[in-house]
Amino acid sequence: MAAALPLALGIGPTTAIFSVVNGALLNPYRYKNAERLATFTVYSAEQFRAWRFPASAFVDFKQQNHTFDDMFGLVWRDVHFTRPGGTHDLSGASATPGTFESLGIPPLLGRSLTDEDARPGAPSVFVISYRLWTDLFHRDPNILGTTQILNSTPMTLVGIMPQLRRLLRRARPCSEGYLPA
């Protein structure tokens, strides 16, 4: 019994410190198969980095893919969110359908973006971050299904995502609103 106490006093703090280091430094992205995530960059014929390329090119990449389990695309964009009392400039992203499913991130409330949302003529929808839900909507679950104005377009809020730090290692901090790409 006398030997168990010093052992417990040594193991407890060591385990706590390892958990913090592992979660914050070694594995900060709690995504499905995070160690298998890869990013790629498209270069033009002139070898300039192409920050954006047509959605049709992404669809071709995905359809012809025989290497990756899944593929998704994100394009960072500014989003102007108009509410009574003014406009809020948000960090946003256009996300291909299935982005959050590929990462193993279920929505906190509602749903994420689907293939139907990205079809031409589909109703305009979006999902928001936990932070935006907290800051602007005070965690009101009744906000789901309401129409909001983003970039001068009425859109229906269909989902609220859980707390996320970043979607990709080199990406800017997490977006506050996600629209179908």
Short mmCIF file of C-alpha atoms in Angstrom, two decimals:
data_model
loop_
_atom_site.label_atom_id
_atom_site.label_comp_id
_atom_site.label_asym_id
_atom_site.label_seq_id
_atom_site.Cartn_x
_atom_site.Cartn_y
_atom_site.Cartn_z
CA MET A 1 0.00 0.00 0.00
CA ALA A 2 2.84 2.39 0.78
CA ALA A 3 4.29 1.84 -2.69
CA ALA A 4 0.93 2.45 -4.40
CA LEU A 5 0.62 6.06 -3.22
CA PRO A 6 3.88 7.35 -4.78
CA LEU A 7 3.10 5.36 -7.92
CA ALA A 8 -0.37 6.92 -8.15
CA LEU A 9 1.06 10.38 -7.53
CA GLY A 10 3.49 9.86 -10.41
CA ILE A 11 1.11 8.24 -12.89
CA GLY A 12 -1.80 10.69 -12.40
CA PRO A 13 0.02 13.91 -13.34
CA THR A 14 1.99 12.17 -16.10
CA THR A 15 -1.24 10.94 -17.68
CA ALA A 16 -2.83 14.38 -17.42
CA ILE A 17 0.19 16.10 -19.00
CA PHE A 18 0.34 13.52 -21.80
CA SER A 19 -3.37 14.00 -22.51
CA VAL A 20 -2.91 17.75 -22.88
CA VAL A 21 0.22 17.42 -25.04
CA ASN A 22 -1.38 14.72 -27.19
CA GLY A 23 -4.61 16.64 -27.67
CA ALA A 24 -3.10 20.07 -28.25
CA LEU A 25 0.19 19.33 -30.02
CA LEU A 26 0.41 15.81 -31.35
CA ASN A 27 -3.17 15.26 -32.49
CA PRO A 28 -5.06 18.56 -32.45
CA TYR A 29 -7.56 17.49 -35.12
CA ARG A 30 -10.12 15.08 -33.81
CA TYR A 31 -11.30 13.92 -37.19
CA LYS A 32 -11.96 10.46 -38.50
CA ASN A 33 -8.60 9.08 -39.70
CA ALA A 34 -6.88 12.45 -39.13
CA GLU A 35 -3.47 10.87 -39.74
CA ARG A 36 -4.62 9.97 -43.26
CA LEU A 37 -5.80 13.45 -44.32
CA ALA A 38 -3.95 14.93 -47.26
CA THR A 39 -4.20 18.20 -49.12
CA PHE A 40 -3.19 18.94 -52.64
CA THR A 41 -2.63 22.11 -54.60
CA VAL A 42 -3.37 22.64 -58.24
CA TYR A 43 -0.76 24.43 -60.37
CA SER A 44 -1.40 26.09 -63.68
CA ALA A 45 0.65 25.36 -66.79
CA GLU A 46 2.84 28.34 -65.89
CA GLN A 47 3.51 26.73 -62.46
CA PHE A 48 1.70 29.45 -60.55
CA ARG A 49 -0.26 28.19 -57.60
CA ALA A 50 -3.94 28.16 -58.48
CA TRP A 51 -5.75 29.10 -55.29
CA ARG A 52 -9.12 28.47 -56.86
CA PHE A 53 -10.12 26.25 -59.71
CA PRO A 54 -13.52 25.52 -61.26
CA ALA A 55 -15.96 23.30 -59.41
CA SER A 56 -16.14 21.17 -62.56
CA ALA A 57 -12.41 20.42 -62.16
CA PHE A 58 -13.02 19.25 -58.60
CA VAL A 59 -15.88 17.02 -59.76
CA ASP A 60 -13.56 15.51 -62.39
CA PHE A 61 -10.86 14.90 -59.74
CA LYS A 62 -13.37 13.21 -57.47
CA GLN A 63 -14.90 11.04 -60.19
CA GLN A 64 -11.51 9.90 -61.48
CA ASN A 65 -10.05 9.35 -58.02
CA HIS A 66 -8.78 5.83 -57.34
CA THR A 67 -6.40 6.72 -54.52
CA PHE A 68 -8.30 8.57 -51.81
CA ASP A 69 -11.19 7.21 -49.74
CA ASP A 70 -13.03 10.49 -50.21
CA MET A 71 -12.43 14.04 -51.38
CA PHE A 72 -13.88 17.38 -50.39
CA GLY A 73 -13.21 20.97 -51.31
CA LEU A 74 -13.24 24.22 -49.37
CA VAL A 75 -12.94 27.74 -50.68
CA TRP A 76 -12.47 30.43 -48.05
CA ARG A 77 -14.63 33.47 -48.62
CA ASP A 78 -15.97 36.49 -46.85
CA VAL A 79 -19.63 36.35 -45.90
CA HIS A 80 -21.72 39.42 -45.18
CA PHE A 81 -24.45 38.49 -42.72
CA THR A 82 -27.23 41.09 -42.61
CA ARG A 83 -29.36 41.27 -39.49
CA PRO A 84 -31.56 43.91 -37.95
CA GLY A 85 -29.13 46.43 -36.58
CA GLY A 86 -26.39 45.97 -39.16
CA THR A 87 -24.19 43.71 -41.21
CA HIS A 88 -21.60 41.36 -39.72
CA ASP A 89 -18.56 40.41 -41.78
CA LEU A 90 -17.83 36.73 -41.21
CA SER A 91 -15.09 34.32 -42.12
CA GLY A 92 -16.86 31.84 -44.33
CA ALA A 93 -16.28 28.94 -46.67
CA SER A 94 -17.94 27.29 -49.60
CA ALA A 95 -17.83 23.57 -48.86
CA THR A 96 -18.57 20.66 -51.12
CA PRO A 97 -21.31 18.29 -50.00
CA GLY A 98 -20.01 15.61 -47.66
CA THR A 99 -17.13 17.70 -46.29
CA PHE A 100 -18.12 17.21 -42.66
CA GLU A 101 -19.05 13.55 -43.19
CA SER A 102 -15.61 12.91 -44.72
CA LEU A 103 -14.05 14.32 -41.55
CA GLY A 104 -16.41 12.37 -39.30
CA ILE A 105 -17.99 15.55 -37.88
CA PRO A 106 -21.73 15.27 -37.35
CA PRO A 107 -23.69 18.50 -36.95
CA LEU A 108 -24.54 19.53 -33.42
CA LEU A 109 -28.06 20.46 -34.55
CA GLY A 110 -29.81 20.04 -37.87
CA ARG A 111 -27.86 18.68 -40.82
CA SER A 112 -24.79 19.44 -42.89
CA LEU A 113 -24.63 20.27 -46.59
CA THR A 114 -25.89 17.61 -49.02
CA ASP A 115 -25.57 16.86 -52.74
CA GLU A 116 -29.07 18.29 -53.22
CA ASP A 117 -27.96 21.63 -51.74
CA ALA A 118 -25.26 22.02 -54.41
CA ARG A 119 -27.48 21.35 -57.42
CA PRO A 120 -28.33 24.32 -59.68
CA GLY A 121 -31.66 25.86 -58.68
CA ALA A 122 -31.63 24.26 -55.21
CA PRO A 123 -32.93 26.33 -52.31
CA SER A 124 -30.16 28.46 -50.76
CA VAL A 125 -29.01 26.96 -47.46
CA PHE A 126 -26.08 27.28 -45.07
CA VAL A 127 -24.71 25.94 -41.79
CA ILE A 128 -23.02 27.93 -39.04
CA SER A 129 -20.31 27.37 -36.48
CA TYR A 130 -20.90 26.80 -32.81
CA ARG A 131 -19.18 30.12 -32.11
CA LEU A 132 -21.53 32.10 -34.36
CA TRP A 133 -24.52 30.27 -32.92
CA THR A 134 -23.32 31.26 -29.45
CA ASP A 135 -22.31 34.85 -30.22
CA LEU A 136 -25.24 35.97 -32.38
CA PHE A 137 -28.03 33.58 -31.51
CA HIS A 138 -27.28 32.85 -27.84
CA ARG A 139 -27.53 29.09 -28.52
CA ASP A 140 -31.19 29.31 -29.49
CA PRO A 141 -32.07 25.95 -31.12
CA ASN A 142 -35.16 27.53 -32.71
CA ILE A 143 -32.91 29.40 -35.14
CA LEU A 144 -32.77 26.26 -37.32
CA GLY A 145 -35.00 26.54 -40.36
CA THR A 146 -35.11 30.34 -40.27
CA THR A 147 -34.24 32.50 -43.26
CA GLN A 148 -31.22 34.77 -42.89
CA ILE A 149 -29.57 37.17 -45.33
CA LEU A 150 -26.04 36.21 -46.42
CA ASN A 151 -24.30 38.15 -49.19
CA SER A 152 -27.64 39.85 -49.98
CA THR A 153 -29.33 36.47 -50.58
CA PRO A 154 -32.05 34.94 -48.37
CA MET A 155 -30.80 31.54 -47.15
CA THR A 156 -32.21 28.92 -44.82
CA LEU A 157 -30.12 27.86 -41.84
CA VAL A 158 -30.10 24.05 -41.87
CA GLY A 159 -27.35 23.11 -39.40
CA ILE A 160 -25.09 24.10 -36.55
CA MET A 161 -21.65 22.52 -36.40
CA PRO A 162 -19.86 21.60 -33.16
CA GLN A 163 -16.84 23.51 -31.88
CA LEU A 164 -13.94 23.23 -34.31
CA ARG A 165 -10.51 24.84 -34.22
CA ARG A 166 -9.45 24.53 -37.84
CA LEU A 167 -10.50 22.28 -40.66
CA LEU A 168 -7.03 21.87 -42.10
CA ARG A 169 -3.55 22.33 -40.67
CA ARG A 170 -2.62 25.25 -42.95
CA ALA A 171 -6.09 26.76 -43.13
CA ARG A 172 -7.08 29.95 -41.44
CA PRO A 173 -9.11 29.63 -38.24
CA CYS A 174 -12.43 27.90 -38.54
CA SER A 175 -15.14 29.51 -40.60
CA GLU A 176 -18.30 30.84 -39.06
CA GLY A 177 -20.58 30.03 -41.96
CA TYR A 178 -20.52 27.31 -44.62
CA LEU A 179 -22.35 27.53 -47.92
CA PRO A 180 -22.67 24.81 -50.58
CA ALA A 181 -19.91 24.89 -53.20
#
